[in-house]
mmCIF file with all atom_site columns, N, CA and C in Angstrom:
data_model
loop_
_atom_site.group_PDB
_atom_site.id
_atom_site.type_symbol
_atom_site.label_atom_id
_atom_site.label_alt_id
_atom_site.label_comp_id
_atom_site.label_asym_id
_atom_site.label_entity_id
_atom_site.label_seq_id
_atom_site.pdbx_PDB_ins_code
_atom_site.Cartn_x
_atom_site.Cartn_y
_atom_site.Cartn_z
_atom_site.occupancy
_atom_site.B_iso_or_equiv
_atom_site.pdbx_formal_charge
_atom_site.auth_seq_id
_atom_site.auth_comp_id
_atom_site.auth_asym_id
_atom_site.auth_atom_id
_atom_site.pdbx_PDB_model_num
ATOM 1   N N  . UNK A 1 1  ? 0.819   -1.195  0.000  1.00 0.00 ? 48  UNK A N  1
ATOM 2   C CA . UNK A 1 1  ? 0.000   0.000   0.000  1.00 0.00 ? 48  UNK A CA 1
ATOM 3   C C  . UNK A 1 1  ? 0.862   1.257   0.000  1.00 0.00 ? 48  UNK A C  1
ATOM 4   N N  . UNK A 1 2  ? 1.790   1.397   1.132  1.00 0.00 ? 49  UNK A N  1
ATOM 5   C CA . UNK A 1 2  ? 2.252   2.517   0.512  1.00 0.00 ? 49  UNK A CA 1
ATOM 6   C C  . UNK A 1 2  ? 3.374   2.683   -0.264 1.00 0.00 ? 49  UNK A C  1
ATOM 7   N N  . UNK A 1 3  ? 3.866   2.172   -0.977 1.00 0.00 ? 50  UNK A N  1
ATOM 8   C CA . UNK A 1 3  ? 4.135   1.809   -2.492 1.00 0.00 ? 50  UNK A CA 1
ATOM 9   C C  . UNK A 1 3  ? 2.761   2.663   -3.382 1.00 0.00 ? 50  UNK A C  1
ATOM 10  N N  . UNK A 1 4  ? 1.850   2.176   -3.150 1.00 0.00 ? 51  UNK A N  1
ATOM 11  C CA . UNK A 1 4  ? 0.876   2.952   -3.937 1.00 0.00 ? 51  UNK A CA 1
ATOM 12  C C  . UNK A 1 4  ? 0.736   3.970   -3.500 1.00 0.00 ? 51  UNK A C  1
ATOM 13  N N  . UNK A 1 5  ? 0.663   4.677   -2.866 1.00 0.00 ? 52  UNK A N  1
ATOM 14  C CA . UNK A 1 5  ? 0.123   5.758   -2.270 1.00 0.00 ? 52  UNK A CA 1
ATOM 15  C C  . UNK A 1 5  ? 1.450   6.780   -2.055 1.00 0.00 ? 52  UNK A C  1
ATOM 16  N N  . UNK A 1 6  ? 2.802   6.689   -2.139 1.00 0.00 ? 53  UNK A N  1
ATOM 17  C CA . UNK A 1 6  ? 3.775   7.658   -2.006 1.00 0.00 ? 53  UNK A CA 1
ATOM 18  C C  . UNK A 1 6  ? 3.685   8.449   -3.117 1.00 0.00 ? 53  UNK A C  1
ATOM 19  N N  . UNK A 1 7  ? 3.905   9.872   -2.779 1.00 0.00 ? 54  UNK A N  1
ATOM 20  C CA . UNK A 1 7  ? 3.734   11.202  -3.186 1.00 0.00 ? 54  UNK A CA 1
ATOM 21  C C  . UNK A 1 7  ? 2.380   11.469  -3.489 1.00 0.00 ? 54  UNK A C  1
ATOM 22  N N  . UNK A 1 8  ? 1.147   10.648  -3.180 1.00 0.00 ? 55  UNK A N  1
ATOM 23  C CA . UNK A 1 8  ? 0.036   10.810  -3.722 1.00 0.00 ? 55  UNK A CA 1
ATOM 24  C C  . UNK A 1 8  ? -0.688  11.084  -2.314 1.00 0.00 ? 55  UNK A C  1
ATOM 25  N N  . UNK A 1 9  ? -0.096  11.109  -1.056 1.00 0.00 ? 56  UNK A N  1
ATOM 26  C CA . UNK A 1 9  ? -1.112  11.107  0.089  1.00 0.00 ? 56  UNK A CA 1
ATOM 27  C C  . UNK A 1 9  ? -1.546  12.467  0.352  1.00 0.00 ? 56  UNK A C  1
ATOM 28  N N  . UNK A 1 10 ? -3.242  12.289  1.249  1.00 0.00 ? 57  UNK A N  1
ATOM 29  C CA . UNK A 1 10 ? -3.708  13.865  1.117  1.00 0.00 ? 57  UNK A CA 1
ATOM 30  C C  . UNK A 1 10 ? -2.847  15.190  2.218  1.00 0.00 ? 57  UNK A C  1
ATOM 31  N N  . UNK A 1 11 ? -2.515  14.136  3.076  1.00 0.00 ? 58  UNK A N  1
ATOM 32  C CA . UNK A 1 11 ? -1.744  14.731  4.098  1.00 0.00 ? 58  UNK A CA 1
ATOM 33  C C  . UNK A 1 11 ? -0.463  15.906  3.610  1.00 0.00 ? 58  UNK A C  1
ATOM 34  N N  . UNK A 1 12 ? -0.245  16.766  4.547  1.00 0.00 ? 59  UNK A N  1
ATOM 35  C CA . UNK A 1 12 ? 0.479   17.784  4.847  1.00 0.00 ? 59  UNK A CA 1
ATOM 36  C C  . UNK A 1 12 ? 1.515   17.304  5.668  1.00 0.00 ? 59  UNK A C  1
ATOM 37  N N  . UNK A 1 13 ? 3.271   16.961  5.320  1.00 0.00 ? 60  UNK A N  1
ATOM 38  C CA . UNK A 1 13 ? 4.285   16.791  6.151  1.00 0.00 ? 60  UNK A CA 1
ATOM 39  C C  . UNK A 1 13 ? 4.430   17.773  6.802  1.00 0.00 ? 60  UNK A C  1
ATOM 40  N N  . UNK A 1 14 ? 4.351   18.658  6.513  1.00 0.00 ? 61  UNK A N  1
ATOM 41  C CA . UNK A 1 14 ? 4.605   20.456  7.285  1.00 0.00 ? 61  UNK A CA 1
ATOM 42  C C  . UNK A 1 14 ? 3.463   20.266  8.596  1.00 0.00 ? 61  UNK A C  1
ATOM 43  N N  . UNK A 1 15 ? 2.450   20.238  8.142  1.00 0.00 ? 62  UNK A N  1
ATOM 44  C CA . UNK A 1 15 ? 1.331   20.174  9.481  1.00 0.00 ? 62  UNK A CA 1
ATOM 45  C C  . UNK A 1 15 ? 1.322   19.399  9.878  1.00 0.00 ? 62  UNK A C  1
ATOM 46  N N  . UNK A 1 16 ? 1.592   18.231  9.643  1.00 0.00 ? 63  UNK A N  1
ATOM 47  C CA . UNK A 1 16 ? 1.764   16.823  10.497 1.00 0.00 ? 63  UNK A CA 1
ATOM 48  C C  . UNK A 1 16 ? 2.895   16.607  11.357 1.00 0.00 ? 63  UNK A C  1
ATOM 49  N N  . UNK A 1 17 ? 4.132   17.672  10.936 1.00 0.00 ? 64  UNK A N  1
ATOM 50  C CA . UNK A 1 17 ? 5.225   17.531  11.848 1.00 0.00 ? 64  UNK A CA 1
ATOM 51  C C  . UNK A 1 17 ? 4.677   18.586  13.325 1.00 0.00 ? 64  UNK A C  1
ATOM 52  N N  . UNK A 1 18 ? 3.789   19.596  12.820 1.00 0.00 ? 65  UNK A N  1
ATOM 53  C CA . UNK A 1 18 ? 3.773   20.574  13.665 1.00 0.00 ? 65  UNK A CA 1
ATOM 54  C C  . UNK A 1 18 ? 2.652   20.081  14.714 1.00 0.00 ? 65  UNK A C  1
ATOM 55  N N  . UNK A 1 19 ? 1.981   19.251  14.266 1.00 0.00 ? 66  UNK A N  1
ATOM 56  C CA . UNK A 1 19 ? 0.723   18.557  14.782 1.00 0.00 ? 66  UNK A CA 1
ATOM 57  C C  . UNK A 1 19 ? 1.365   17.678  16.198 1.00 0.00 ? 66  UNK A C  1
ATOM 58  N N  . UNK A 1 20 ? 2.371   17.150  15.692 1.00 0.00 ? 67  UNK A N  1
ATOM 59  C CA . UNK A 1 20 ? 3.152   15.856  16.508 1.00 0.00 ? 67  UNK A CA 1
ATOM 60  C C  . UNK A 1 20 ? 3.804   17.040  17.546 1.00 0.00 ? 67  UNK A C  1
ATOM 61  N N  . UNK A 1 21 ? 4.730   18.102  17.190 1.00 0.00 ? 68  UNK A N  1
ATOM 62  C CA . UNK A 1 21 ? 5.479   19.462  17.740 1.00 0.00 ? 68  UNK A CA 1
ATOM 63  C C  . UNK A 1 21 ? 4.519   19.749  19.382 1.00 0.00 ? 68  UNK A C  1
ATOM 64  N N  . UNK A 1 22 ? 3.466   19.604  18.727 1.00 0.00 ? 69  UNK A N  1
ATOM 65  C CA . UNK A 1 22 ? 2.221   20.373  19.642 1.00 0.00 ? 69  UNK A CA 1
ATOM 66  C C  . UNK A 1 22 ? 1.858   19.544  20.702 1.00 0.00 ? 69  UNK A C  1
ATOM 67  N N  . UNK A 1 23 ? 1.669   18.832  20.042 1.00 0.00 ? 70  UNK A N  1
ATOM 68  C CA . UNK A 1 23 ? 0.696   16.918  20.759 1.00 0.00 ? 70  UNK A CA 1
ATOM 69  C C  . UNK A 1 23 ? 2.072   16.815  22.104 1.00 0.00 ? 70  UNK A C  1
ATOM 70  N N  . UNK A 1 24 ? 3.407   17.024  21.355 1.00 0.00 ? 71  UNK A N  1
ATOM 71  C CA . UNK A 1 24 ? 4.578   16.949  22.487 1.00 0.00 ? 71  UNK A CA 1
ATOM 72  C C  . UNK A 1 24 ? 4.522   17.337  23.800 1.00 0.00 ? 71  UNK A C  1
ATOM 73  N N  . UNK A 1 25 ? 3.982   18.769  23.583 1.00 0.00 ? 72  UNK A N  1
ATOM 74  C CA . UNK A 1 25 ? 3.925   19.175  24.931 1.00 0.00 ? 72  UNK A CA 1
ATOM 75  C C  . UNK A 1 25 ? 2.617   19.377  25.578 1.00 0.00 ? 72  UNK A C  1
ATOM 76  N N  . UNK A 1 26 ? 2.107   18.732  25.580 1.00 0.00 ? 73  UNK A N  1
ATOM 77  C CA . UNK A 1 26 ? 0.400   18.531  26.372 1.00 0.00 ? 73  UNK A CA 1
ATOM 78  C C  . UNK A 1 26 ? 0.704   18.031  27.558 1.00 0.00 ? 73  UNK A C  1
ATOM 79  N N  . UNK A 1 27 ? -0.276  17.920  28.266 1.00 0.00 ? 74  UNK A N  1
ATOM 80  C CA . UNK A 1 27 ? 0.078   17.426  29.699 1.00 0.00 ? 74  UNK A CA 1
ATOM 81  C C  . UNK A 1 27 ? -0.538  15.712  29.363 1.00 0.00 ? 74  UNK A C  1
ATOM 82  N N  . UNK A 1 28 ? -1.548  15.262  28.874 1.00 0.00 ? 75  UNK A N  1
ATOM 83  C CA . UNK A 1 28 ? -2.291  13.855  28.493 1.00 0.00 ? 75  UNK A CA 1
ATOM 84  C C  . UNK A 1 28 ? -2.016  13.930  26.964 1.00 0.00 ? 75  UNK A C  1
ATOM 85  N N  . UNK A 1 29 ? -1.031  13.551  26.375 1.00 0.00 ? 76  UNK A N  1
ATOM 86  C CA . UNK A 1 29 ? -1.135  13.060  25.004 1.00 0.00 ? 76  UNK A CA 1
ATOM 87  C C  . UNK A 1 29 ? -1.362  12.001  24.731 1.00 0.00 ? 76  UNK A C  1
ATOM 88  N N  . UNK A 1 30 ? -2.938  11.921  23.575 1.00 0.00 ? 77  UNK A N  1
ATOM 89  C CA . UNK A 1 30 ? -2.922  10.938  23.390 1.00 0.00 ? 77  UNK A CA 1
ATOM 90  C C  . UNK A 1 30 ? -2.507  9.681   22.870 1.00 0.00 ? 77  UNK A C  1
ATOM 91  N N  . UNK A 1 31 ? -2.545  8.617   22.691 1.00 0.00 ? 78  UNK A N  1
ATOM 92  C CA . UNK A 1 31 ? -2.195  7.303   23.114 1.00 0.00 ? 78  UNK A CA 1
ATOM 93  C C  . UNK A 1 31 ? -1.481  6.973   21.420 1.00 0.00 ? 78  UNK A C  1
ATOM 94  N N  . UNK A 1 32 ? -2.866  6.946   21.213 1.00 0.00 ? 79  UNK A N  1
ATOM 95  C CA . UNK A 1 32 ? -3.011  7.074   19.460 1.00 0.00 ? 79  UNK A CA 1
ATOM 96  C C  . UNK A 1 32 ? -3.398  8.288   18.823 1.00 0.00 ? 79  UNK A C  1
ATOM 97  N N  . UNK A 1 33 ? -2.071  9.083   18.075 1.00 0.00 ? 80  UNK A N  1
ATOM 98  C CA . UNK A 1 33 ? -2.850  10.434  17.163 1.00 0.00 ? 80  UNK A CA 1
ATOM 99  C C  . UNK A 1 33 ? -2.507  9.894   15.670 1.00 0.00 ? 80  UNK A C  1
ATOM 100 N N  . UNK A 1 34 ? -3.906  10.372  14.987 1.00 0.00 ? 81  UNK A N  1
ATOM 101 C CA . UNK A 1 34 ? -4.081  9.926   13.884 1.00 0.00 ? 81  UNK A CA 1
ATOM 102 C C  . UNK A 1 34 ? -4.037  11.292  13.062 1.00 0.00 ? 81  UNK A C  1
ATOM 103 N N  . UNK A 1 35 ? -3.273  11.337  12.441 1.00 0.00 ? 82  UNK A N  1
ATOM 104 C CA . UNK A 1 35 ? -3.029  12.266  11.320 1.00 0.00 ? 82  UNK A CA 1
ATOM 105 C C  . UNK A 1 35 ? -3.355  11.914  9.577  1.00 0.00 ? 82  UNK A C  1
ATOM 106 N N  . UNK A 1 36 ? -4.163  12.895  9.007  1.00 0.00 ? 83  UNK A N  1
ATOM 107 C CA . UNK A 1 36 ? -5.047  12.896  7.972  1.00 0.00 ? 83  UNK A CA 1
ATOM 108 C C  . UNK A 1 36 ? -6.202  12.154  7.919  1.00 0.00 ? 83  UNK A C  1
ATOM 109 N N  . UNK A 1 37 ? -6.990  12.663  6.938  1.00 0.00 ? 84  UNK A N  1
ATOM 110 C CA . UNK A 1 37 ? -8.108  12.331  6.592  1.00 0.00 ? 84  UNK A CA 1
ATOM 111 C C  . UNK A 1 37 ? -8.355  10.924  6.099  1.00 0.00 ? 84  UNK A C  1
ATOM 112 N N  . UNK A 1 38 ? -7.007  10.519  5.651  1.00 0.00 ? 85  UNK A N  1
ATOM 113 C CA . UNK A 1 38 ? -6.756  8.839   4.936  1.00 0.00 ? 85  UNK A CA 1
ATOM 114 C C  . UNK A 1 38 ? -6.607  8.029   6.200  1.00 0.00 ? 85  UNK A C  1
ATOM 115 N N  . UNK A 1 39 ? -5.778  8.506   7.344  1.00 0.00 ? 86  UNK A N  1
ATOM 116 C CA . UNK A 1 39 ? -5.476  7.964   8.231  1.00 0.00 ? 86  UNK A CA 1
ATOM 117 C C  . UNK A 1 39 ? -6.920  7.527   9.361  1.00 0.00 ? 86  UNK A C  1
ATOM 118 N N  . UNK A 1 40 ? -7.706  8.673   9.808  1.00 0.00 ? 87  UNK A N  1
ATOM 119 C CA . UNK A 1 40 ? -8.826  8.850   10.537 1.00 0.00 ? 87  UNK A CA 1
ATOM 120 C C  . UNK A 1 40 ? -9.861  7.594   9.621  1.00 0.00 ? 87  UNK A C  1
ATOM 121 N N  . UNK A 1 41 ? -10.056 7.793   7.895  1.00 0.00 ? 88  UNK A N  1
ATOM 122 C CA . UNK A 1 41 ? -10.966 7.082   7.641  1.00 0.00 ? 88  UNK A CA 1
ATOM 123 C C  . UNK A 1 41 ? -10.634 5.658   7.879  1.00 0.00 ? 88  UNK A C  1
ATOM 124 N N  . UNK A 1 42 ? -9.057  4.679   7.504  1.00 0.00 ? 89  UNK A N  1
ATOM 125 C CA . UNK A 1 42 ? -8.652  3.979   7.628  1.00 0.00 ? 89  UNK A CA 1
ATOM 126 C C  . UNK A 1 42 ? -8.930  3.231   9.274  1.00 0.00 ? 89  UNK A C  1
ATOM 127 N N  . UNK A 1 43 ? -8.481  3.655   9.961  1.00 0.00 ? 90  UNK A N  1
ATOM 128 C CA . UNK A 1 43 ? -8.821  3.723   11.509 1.00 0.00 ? 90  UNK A CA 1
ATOM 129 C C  . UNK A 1 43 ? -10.600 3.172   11.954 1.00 0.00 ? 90  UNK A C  1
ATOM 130 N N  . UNK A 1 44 ? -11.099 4.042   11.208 1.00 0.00 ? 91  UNK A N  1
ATOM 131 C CA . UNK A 1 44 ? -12.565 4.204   11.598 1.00 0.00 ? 91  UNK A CA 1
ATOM 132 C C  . UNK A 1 44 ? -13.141 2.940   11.136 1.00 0.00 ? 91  UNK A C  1
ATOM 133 N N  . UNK A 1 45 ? -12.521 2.507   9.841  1.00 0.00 ? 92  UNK A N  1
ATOM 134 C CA . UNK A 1 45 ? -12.974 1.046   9.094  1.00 0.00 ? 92  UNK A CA 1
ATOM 135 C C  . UNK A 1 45 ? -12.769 0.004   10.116 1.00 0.00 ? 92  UNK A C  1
ATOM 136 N N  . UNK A 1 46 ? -11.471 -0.028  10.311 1.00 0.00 ? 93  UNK A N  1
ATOM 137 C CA . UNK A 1 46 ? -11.222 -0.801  11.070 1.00 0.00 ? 93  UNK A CA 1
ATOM 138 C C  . UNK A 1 46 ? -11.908 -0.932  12.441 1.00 0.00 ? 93  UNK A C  1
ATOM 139 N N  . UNK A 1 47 ? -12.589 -0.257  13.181 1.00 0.00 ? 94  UNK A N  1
ATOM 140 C CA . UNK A 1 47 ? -13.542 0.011   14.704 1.00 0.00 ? 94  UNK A CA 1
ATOM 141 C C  . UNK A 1 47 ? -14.525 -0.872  14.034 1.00 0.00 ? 94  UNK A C  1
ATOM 142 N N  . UNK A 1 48 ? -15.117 0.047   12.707 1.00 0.00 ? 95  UNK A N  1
ATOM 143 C CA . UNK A 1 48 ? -16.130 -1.126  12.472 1.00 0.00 ? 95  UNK A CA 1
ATOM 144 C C  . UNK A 1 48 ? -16.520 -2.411  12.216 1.00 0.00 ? 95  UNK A C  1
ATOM 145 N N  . UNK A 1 49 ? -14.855 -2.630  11.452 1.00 0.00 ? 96  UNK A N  1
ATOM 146 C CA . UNK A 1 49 ? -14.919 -4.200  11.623 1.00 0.00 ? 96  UNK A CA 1
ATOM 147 C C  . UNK A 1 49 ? -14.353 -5.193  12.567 1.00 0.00 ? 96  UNK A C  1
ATOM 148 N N  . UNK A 1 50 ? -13.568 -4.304  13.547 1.00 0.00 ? 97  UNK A N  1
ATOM 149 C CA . UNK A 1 50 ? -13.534 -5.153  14.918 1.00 0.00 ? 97  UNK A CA 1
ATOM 150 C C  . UNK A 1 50 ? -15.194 -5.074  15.629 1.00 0.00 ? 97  UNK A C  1
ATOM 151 N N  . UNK A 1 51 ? -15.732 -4.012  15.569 1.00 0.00 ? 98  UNK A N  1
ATOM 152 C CA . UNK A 1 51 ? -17.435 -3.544  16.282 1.00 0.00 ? 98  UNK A CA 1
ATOM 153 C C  . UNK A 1 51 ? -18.256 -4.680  15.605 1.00 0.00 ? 98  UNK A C  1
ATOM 154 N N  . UNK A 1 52 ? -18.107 -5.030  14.628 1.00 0.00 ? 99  UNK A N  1
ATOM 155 C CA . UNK A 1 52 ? -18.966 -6.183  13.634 1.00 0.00 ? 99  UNK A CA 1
ATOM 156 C C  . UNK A 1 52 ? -18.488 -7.307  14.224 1.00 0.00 ? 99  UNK A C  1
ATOM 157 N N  . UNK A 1 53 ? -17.530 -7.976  14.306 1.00 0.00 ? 100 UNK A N  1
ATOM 158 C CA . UNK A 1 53 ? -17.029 -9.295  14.885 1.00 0.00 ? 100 UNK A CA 1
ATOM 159 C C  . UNK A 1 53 ? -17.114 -8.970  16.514 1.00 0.00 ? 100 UNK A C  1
ATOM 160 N N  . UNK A 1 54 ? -16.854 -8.251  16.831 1.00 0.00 ? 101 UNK A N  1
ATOM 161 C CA . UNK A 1 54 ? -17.537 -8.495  18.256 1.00 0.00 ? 101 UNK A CA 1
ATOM 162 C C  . UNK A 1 54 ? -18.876 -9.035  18.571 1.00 0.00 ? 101 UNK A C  1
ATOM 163 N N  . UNK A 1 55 ? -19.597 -8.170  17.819 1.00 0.00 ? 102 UNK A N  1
ATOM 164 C CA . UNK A 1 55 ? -21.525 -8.283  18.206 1.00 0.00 ? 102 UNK A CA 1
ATOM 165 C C  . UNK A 1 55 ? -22.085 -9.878  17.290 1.00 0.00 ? 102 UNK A C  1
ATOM 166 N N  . UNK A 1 56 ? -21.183 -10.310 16.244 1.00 0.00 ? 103 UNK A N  1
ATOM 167 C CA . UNK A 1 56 ? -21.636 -11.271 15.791 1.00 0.00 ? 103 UNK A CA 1
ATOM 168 C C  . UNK A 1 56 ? -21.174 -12.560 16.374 1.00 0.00 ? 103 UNK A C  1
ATOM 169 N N  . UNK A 1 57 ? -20.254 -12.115 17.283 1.00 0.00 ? 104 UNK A N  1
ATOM 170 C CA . UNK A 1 57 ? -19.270 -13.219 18.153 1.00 0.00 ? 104 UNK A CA 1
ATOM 171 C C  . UNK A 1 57 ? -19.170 -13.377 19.683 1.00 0.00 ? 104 UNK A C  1
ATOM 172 N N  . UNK A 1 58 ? -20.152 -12.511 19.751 1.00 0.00 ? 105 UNK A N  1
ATOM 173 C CA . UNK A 1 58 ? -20.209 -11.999 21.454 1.00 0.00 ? 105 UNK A CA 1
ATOM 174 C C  . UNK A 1 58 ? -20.757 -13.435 21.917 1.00 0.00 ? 105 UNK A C  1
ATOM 175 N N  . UNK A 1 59 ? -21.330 -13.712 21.704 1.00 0.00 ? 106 UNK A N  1
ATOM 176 C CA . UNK A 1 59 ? -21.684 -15.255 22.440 1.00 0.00 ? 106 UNK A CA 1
ATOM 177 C C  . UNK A 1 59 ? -20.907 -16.342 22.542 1.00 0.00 ? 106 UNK A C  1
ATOM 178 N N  . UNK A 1 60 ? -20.193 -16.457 21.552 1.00 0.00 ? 107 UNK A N  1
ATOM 179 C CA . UNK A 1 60 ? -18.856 -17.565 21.772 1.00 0.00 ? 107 UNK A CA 1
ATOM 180 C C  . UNK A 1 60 ? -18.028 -16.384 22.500 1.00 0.00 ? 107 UNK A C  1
ATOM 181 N N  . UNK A 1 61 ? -17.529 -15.413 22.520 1.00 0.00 ? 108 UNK A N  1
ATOM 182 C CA . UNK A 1 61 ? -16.644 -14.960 23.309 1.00 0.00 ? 108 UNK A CA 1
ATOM 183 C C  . UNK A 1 61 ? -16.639 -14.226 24.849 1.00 0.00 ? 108 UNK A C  1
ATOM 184 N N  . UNK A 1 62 ? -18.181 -14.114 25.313 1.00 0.00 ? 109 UNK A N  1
ATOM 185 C CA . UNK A 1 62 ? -18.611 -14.147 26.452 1.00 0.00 ? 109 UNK A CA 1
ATOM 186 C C  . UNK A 1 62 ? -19.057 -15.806 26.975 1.00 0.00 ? 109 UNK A C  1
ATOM 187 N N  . UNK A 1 63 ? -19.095 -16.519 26.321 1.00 0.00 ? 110 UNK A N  1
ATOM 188 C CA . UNK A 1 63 ? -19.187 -18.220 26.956 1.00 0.00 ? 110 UNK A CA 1
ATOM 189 C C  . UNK A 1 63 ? -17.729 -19.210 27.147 1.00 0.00 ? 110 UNK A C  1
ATOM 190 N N  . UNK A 1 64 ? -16.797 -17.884 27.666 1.00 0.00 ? 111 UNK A N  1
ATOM 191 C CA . UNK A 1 64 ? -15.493 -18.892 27.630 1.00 0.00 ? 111 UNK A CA 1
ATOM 192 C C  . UNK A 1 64 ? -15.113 -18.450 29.102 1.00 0.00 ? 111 UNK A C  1
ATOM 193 N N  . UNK A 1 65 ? -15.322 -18.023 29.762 1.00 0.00 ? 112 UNK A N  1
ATOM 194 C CA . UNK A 1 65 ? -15.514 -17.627 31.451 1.00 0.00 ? 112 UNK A CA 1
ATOM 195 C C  . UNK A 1 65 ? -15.754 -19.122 32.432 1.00 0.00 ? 112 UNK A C  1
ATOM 196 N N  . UNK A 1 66 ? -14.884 -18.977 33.335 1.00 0.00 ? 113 UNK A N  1
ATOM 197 C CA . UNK A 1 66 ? -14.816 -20.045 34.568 1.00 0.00 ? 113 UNK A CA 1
ATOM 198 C C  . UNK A 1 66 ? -16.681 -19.829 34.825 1.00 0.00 ? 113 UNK A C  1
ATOM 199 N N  . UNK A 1 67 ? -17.587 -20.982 35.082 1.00 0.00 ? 114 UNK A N  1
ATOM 200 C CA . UNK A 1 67 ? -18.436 -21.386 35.520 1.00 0.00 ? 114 UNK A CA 1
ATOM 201 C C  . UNK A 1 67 ? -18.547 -20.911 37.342 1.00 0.00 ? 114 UNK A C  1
#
């Protein structure tokens, strides 16, 4: 993938360095910062398809608990 995607991403290196610059000195930075719009949508897919296999799997994976 990014093979495909070098020099073509929507992102800003300039604002993304300054983004990270900033995020540095916070008092709670977060854990995971997601930078661009490719990055956030990418991310978000993924919630949903861990959120999908959870709810379709929640019963085998809440029935594995000590009795």
């Amino acid at each position: 993938h990014a093979v495909d995607v070098n020099h073509a991403q929507p992102g800003d290196p300039v604002k993304a360095a300054a983004a990270i610059v900033d995020i540095a000195s916070v008092a709670e930075p977060p854990v995971h910062l997601l930078l661009g719009t490719d990055c956030v949508a990418a991310v978000e897919a993924k919630i949903a398809d861990l959120q999908a296999d959870i709810e379709k799997w929640r019963y085998v994976s809440l029935s594995t608990d000590h009795d």
